[in-house]
GROMACS .gro file of C-alpha atoms in nm:
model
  343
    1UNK     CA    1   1.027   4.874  -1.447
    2UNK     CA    2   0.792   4.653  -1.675
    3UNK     CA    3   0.672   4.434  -1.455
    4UNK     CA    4   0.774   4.271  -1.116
    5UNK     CA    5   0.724   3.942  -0.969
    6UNK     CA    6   0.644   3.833  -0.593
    7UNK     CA    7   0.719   3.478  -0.489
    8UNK     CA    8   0.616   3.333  -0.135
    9UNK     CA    9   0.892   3.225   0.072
   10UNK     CA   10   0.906   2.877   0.185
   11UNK     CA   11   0.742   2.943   0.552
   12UNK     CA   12   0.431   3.105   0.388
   13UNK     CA   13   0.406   2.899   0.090
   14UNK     CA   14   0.110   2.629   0.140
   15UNK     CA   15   0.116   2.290  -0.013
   16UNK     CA   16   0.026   2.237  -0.368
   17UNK     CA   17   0.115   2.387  -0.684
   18UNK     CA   18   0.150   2.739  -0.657
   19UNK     CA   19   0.240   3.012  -0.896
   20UNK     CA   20   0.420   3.372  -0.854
   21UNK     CA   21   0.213   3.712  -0.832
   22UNK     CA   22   0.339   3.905  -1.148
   23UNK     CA   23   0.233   4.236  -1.187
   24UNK     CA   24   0.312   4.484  -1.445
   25UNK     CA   25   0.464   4.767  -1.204
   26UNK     CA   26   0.424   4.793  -0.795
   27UNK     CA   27   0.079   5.030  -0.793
   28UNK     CA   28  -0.174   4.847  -0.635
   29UNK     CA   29  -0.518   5.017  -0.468
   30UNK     CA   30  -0.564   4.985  -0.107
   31UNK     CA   31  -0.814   4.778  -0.046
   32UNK     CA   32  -1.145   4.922   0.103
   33UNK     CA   33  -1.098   5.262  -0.029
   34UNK     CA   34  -1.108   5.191  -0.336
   35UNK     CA   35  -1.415   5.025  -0.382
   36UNK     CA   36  -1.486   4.697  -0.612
   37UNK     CA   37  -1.265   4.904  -0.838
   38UNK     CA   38  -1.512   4.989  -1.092
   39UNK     CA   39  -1.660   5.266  -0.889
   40UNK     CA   40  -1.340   5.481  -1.042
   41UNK     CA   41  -1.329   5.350  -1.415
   42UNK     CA   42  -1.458   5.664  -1.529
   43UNK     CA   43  -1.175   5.835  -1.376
   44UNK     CA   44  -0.863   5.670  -1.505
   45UNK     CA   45  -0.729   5.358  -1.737
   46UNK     CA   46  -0.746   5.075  -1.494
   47UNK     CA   47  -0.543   4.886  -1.682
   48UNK     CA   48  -0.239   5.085  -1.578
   49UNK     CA   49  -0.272   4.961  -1.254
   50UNK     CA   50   0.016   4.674  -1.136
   51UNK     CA   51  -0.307   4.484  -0.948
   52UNK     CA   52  -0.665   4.574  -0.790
   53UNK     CA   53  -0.739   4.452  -0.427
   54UNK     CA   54  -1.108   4.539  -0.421
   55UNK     CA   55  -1.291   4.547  -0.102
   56UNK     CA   56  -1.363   4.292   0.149
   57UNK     CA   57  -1.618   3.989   0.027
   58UNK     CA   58  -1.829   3.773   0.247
   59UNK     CA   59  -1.993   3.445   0.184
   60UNK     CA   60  -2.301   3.611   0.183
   61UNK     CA   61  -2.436   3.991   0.142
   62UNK     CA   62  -2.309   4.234   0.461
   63UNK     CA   63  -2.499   4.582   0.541
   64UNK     CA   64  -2.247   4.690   0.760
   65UNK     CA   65  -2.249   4.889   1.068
   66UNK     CA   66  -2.575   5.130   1.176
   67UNK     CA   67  -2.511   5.498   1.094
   68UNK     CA   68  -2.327   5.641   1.221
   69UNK     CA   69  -2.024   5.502   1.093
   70UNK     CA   70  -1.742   5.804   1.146
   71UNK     CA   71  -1.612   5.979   1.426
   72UNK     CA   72  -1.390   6.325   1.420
   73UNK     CA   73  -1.114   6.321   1.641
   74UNK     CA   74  -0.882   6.598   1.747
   75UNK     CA   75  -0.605   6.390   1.538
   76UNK     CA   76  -0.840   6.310   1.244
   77UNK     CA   77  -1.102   6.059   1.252
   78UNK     CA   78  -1.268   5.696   1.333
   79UNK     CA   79  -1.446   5.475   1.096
   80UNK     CA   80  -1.628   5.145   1.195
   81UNK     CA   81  -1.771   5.060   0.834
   82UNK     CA   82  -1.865   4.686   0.946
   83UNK     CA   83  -1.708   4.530   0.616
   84UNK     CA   84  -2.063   4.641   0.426
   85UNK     CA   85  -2.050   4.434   0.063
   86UNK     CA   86  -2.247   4.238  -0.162
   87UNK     CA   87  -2.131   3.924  -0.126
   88UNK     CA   88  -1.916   3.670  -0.344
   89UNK     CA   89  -2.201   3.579  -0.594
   90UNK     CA   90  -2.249   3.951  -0.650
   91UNK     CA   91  -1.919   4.059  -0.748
   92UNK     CA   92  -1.860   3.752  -0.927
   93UNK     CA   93  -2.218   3.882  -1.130
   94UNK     CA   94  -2.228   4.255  -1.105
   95UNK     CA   95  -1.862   4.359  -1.074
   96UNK     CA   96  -1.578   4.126  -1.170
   97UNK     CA   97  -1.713   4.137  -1.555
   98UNK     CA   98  -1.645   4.520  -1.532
   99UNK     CA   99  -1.287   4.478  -1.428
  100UNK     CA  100  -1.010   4.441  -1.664
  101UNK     CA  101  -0.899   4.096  -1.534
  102UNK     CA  102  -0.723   4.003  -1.901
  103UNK     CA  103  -0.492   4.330  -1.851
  104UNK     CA  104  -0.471   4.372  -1.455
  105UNK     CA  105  -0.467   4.097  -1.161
  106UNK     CA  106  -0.744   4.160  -0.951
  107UNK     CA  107  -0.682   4.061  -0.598
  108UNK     CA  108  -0.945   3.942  -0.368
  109UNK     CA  109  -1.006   4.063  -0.011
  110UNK     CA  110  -1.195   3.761   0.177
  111UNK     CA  111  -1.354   3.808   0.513
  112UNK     CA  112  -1.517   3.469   0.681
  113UNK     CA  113  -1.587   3.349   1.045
  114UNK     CA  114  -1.477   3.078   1.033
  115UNK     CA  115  -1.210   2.816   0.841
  116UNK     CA  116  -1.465   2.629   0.671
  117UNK     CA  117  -1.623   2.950   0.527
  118UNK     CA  118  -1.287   3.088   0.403
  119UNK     CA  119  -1.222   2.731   0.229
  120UNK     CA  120  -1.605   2.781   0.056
  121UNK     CA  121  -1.558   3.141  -0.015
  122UNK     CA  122  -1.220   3.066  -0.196
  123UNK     CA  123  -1.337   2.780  -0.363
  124UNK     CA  124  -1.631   2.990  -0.565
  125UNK     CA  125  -1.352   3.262  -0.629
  126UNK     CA  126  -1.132   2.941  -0.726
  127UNK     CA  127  -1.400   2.847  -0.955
  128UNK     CA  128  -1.363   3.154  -1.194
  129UNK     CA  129  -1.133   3.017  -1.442
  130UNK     CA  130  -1.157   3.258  -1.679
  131UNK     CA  131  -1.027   3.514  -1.423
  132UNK     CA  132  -0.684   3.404  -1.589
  133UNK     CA  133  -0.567   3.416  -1.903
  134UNK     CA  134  -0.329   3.151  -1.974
  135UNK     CA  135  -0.239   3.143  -2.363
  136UNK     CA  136  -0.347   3.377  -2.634
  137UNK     CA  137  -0.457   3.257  -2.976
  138UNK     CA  138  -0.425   3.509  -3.237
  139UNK     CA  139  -0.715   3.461  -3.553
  140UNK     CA  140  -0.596   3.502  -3.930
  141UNK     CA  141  -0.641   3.329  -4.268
  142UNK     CA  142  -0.370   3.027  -4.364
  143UNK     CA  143  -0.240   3.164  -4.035
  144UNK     CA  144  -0.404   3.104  -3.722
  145UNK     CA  145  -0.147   3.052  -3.418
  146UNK     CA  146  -0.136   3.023  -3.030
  147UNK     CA  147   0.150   3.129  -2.766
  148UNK     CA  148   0.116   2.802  -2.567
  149UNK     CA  149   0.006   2.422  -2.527
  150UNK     CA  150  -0.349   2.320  -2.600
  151UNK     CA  151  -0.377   2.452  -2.948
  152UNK     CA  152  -0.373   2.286  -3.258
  153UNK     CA  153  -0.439   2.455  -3.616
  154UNK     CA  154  -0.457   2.344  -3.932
  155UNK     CA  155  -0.571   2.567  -4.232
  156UNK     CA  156  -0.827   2.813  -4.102
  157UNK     CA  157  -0.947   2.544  -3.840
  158UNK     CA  158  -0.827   2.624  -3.439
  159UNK     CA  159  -0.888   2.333  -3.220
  160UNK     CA  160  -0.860   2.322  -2.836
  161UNK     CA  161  -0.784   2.037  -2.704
  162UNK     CA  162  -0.728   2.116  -2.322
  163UNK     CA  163  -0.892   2.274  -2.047
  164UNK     CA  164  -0.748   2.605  -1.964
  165UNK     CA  165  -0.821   2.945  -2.048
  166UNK     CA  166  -0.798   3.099  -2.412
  167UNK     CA  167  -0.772   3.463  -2.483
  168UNK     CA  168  -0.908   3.470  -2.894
  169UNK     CA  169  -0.838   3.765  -3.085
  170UNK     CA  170  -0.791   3.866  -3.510
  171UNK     CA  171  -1.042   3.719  -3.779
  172UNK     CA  172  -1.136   3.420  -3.952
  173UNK     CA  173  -1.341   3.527  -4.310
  174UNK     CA  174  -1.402   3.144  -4.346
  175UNK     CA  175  -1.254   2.915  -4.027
  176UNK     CA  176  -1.378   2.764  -3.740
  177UNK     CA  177  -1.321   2.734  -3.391
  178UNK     CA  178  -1.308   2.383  -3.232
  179UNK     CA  179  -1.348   2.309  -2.853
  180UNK     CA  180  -1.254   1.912  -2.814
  181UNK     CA  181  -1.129   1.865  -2.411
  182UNK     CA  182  -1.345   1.585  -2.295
  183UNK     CA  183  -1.389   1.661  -1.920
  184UNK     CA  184  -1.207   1.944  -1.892
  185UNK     CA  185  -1.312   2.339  -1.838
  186UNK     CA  186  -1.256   2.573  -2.106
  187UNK     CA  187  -1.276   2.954  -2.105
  188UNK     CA  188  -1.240   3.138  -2.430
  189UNK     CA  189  -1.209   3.521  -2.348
  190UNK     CA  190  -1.310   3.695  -2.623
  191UNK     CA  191  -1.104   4.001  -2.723
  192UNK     CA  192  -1.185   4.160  -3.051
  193UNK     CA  193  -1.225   3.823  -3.232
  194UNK     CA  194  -1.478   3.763  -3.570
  195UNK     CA  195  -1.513   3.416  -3.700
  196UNK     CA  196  -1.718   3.361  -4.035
  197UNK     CA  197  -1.766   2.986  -4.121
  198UNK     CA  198  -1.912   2.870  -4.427
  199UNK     CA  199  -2.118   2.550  -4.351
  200UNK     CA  200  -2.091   2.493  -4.056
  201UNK     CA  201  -2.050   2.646  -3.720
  202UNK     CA  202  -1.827   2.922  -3.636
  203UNK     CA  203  -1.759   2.787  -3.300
  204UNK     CA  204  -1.859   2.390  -3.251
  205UNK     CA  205  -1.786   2.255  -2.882
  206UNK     CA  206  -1.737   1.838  -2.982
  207UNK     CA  207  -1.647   1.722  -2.592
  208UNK     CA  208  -1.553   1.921  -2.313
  209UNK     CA  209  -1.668   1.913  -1.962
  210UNK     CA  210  -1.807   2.296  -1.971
  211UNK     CA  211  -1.708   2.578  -2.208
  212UNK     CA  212  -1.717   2.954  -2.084
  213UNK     CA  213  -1.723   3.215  -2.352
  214UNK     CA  214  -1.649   3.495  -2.151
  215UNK     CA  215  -1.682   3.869  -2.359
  216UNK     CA  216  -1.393   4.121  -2.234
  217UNK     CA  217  -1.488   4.465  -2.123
  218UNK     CA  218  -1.528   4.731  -2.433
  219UNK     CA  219  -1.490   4.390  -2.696
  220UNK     CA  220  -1.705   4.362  -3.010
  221UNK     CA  221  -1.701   4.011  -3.142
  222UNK     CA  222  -1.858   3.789  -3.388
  223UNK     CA  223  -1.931   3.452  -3.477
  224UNK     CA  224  -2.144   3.366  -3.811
  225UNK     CA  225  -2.233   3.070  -4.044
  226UNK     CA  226  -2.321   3.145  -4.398
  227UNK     CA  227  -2.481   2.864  -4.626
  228UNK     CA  228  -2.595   2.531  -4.628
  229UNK     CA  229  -2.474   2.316  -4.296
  230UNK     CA  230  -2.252   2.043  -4.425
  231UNK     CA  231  -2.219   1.760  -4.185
  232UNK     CA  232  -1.884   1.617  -4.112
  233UNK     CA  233  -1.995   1.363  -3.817
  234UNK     CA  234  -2.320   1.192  -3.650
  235UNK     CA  235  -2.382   1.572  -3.446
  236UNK     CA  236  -2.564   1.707  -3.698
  237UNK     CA  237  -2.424   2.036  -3.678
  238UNK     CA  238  -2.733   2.358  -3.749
  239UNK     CA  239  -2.614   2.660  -3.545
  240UNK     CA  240  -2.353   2.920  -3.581
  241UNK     CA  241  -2.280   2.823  -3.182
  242UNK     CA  242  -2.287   2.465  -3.155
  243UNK     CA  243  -2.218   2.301  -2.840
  244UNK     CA  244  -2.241   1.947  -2.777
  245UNK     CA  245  -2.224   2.025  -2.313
  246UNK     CA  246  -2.293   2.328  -2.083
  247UNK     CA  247  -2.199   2.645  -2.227
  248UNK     CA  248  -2.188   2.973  -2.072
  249UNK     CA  249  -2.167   3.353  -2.202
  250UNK     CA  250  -2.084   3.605  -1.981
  251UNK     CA  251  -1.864   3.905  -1.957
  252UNK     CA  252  -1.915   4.263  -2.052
  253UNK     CA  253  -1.798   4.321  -2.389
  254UNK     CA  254  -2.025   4.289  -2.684
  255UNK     CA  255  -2.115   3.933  -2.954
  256UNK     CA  256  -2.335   3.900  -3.220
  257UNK     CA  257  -2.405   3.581  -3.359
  258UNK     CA  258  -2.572   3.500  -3.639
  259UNK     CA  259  -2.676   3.201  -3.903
  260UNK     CA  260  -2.823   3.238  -4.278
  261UNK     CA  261  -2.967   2.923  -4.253
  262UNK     CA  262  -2.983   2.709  -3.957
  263UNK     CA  263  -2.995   2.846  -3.520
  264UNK     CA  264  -2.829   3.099  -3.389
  265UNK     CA  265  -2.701   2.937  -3.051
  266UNK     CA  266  -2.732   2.593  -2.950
  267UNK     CA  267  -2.618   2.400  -2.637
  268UNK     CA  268  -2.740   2.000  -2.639
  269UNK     CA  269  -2.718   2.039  -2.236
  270UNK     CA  270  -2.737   2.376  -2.030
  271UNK     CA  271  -2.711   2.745  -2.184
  272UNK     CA  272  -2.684   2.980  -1.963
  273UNK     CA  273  -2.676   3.380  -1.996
  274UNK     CA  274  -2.481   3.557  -1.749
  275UNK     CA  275  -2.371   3.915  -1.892
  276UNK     CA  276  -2.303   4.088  -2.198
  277UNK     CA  277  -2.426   4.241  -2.454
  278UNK     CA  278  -2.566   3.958  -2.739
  279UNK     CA  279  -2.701   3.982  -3.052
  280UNK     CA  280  -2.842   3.713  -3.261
  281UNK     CA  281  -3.008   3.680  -3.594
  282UNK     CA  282  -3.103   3.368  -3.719
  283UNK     CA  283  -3.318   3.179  -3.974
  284UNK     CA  284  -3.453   2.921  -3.788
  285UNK     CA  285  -3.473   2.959  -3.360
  286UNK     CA  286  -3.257   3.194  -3.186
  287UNK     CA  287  -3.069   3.048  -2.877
  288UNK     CA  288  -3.170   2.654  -2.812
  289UNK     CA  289  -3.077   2.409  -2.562
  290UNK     CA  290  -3.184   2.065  -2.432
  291UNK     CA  291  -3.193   2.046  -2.068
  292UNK     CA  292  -3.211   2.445  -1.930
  293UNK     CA  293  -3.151   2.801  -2.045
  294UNK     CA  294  -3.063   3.010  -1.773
  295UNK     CA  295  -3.070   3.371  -1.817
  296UNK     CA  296  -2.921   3.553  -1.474
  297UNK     CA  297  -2.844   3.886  -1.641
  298UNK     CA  298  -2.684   4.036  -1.971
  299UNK     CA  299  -2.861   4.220  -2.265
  300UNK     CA  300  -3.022   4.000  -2.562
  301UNK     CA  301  -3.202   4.104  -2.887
  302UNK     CA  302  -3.230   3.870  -3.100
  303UNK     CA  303  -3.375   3.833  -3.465
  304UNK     CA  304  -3.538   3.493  -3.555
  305UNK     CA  305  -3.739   3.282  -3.785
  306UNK     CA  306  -3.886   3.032  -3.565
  307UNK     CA  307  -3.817   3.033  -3.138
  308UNK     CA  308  -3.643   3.359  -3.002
  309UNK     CA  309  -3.561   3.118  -2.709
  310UNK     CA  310  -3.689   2.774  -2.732
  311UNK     CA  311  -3.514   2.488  -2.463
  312UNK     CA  312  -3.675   2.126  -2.404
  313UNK     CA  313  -3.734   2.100  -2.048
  314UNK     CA  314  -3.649   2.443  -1.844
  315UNK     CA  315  -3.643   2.824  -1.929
  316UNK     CA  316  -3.617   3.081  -1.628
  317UNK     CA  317  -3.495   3.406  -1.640
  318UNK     CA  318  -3.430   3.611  -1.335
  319UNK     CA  319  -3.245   3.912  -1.475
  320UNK     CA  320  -3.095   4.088  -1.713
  321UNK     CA  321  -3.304   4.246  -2.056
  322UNK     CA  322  -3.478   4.053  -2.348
  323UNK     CA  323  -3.593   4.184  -2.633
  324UNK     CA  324  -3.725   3.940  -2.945
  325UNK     CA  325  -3.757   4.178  -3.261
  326UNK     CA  326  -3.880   3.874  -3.480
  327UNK     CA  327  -3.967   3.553  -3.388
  328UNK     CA  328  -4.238   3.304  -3.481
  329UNK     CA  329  -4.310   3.220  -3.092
  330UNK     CA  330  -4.095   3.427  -2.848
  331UNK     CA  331  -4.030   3.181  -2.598
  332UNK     CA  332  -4.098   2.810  -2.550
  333UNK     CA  333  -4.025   2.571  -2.331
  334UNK     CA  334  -4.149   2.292  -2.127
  335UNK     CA  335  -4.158   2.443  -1.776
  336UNK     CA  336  -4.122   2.856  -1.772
  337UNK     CA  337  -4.000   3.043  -1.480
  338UNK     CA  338  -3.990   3.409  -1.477
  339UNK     CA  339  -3.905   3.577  -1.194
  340UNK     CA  340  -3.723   3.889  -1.311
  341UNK     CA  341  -3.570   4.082  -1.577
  342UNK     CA  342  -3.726   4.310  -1.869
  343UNK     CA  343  -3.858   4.135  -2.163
   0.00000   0.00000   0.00000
């Protein structure tokens, strides 16, 4: 069997658009037992699982029941665990990034008082685009191509031009990634994919409403400019990650970014640093933005001429490691929160 599908019947099915549960073969973990799922990924391949149902989630954080929590019977035993987790924001943090959503559905457990809290605890999960993988663009020279809507290429130049979610794998020696959805979400899940562009950025975000790179677990990826920037429009184009809105990078795989002669990442709104492991080397400032970086968690080291992390109004960083090699000033901005984290 290579994969099976499960459609709701007409009685269960609620109103909207809906789409069938496919799963790759009928093995799926019991939830509860088995955890968030990444408690046994040193034990097995998760990705030969059909699905992962990991353990109930709350709204917020749950510490379960006073010890003790098991009985022995004469016929086995009792457990009264109290639904103990770490709440929505957690997982969506600390464990979903772990999981391997690209190549297994994971399957969420939800556990609310009431039907307004179910509604607010499904929208967050809702929320998590990239949790879904909806068309695969496949990097290479004169040859760039896509396996559905929303992709346009021409030469060694990929454009997306609608919101979705974007699985990017293979190479580009001298390309360029376009993001160009006004208003609309886009997730690019990085898989193994190395873009080199020579002046000008390797990835440049023109319009879209938010952009997500998110990093895939055990990924190495890479986006670099080499030479002088060469402006094609009034954006003024200077970093080997150029977005024009919000941009966020999370994920646990691995990206190093890096420009010859201009910044390594730039956002003109919010940048915000979720997970991963990021490298940047740069001439000029490392990672840039105009309104706020955010950095909640993830690993950075990064390389630079001028700023390691410079942004206009806001900088706080609450978690996650920072480590500025080089740098001119380490950090600048106008306000400076630092609540957490190792730097």
């Amino acid at each position: 069997m290579d994969r099976f599908t499960v459609r709701l019947s007409s009685s269960h099915k609620p109103s909207g658009n809906t789409k069938p549960l496919v799963f790759k073969n009928p093995i799926l973990t019991a939830s509860g037992t088995f955890g968030y799922g990444v408690e046994f990924a040193n034990y097995g391949d998760l990705t030969h699982l059909g699905g992962i149902v990991v353990k109930g989630l709350s709204l917020k954080p749950r510490p379960g029941n006073p010890l003790p929590r098991v009985a022995e019977t004469p016929c086995g035993m009792l457990n009264a665990v109290g639904l103990q987790n770490d709440g929505v924001e957690s997982f969506l943090k600390n464990k979903l990034p772990r999981l391997p959503w690209h190549e297994t559905p994971v399957i969420a457990n939800l556990y609310a008082t009431s039907p307004a809290e179910f509604a607010e605890l499904a929208g967050i999960l809702a929320a998590e685009e990239d949790v879904e993988t909806t068309v695969t663009v496949t990097l290479s020279d004169g040859a760039s191509r896509a396996d559905g809507a929303g992709v346009t290429v021409s030469g060694s130049t990929v454009t997306i031009t609608a919101g979705g979610s974007y699985r990017v794998t293979g190479t580009l020696t001298n390309g360029q990634i376009v993001v160009n959805a006004p208003e609309e979400k886009v997730v690019l899940a990085l898989d193994g994919a190395s873009v080199n562009c020579e002046n000008s950025a390797a990835l440049y975000v023109v319009k879209a409403k938010k952009v997500i790179l998110s990093l895939l677990s055990g990924s190495e990826n890479s986006l670099a400019s080499t030479g002088e920037y060469i402006q094609t429009d009034d954006n003024t184009v200077d970093a080997a990650i150029f977005s024009k809105d919000d941009l966020t990078i999370k994920g646990s795989g691995a990206l190093a970014v890096s420009s010859g002669t201009g910044h390594g990442i730039v956002s003109k709104d919010e940048l915000k640093i979720k997970s991963g492991t990021i490298t940047v080397t740069a001439e000029k400032k490392g990672m840039a933005a105009n309104d706020l970086v955010e950095i909640t968690g993830g690993s950075l080291t990064i390389a630079s001429g001028k700023h390691g992390i410079h942004c206009d109004e806001a900088l706080t960083i609450s978690h996650g490691t920072v480590n500025i090699t080089k740098s001119f000033e380490g950090l600048e901005a106008r306000t400076m929160e630092i609540s957490g984290g190792d730097i």
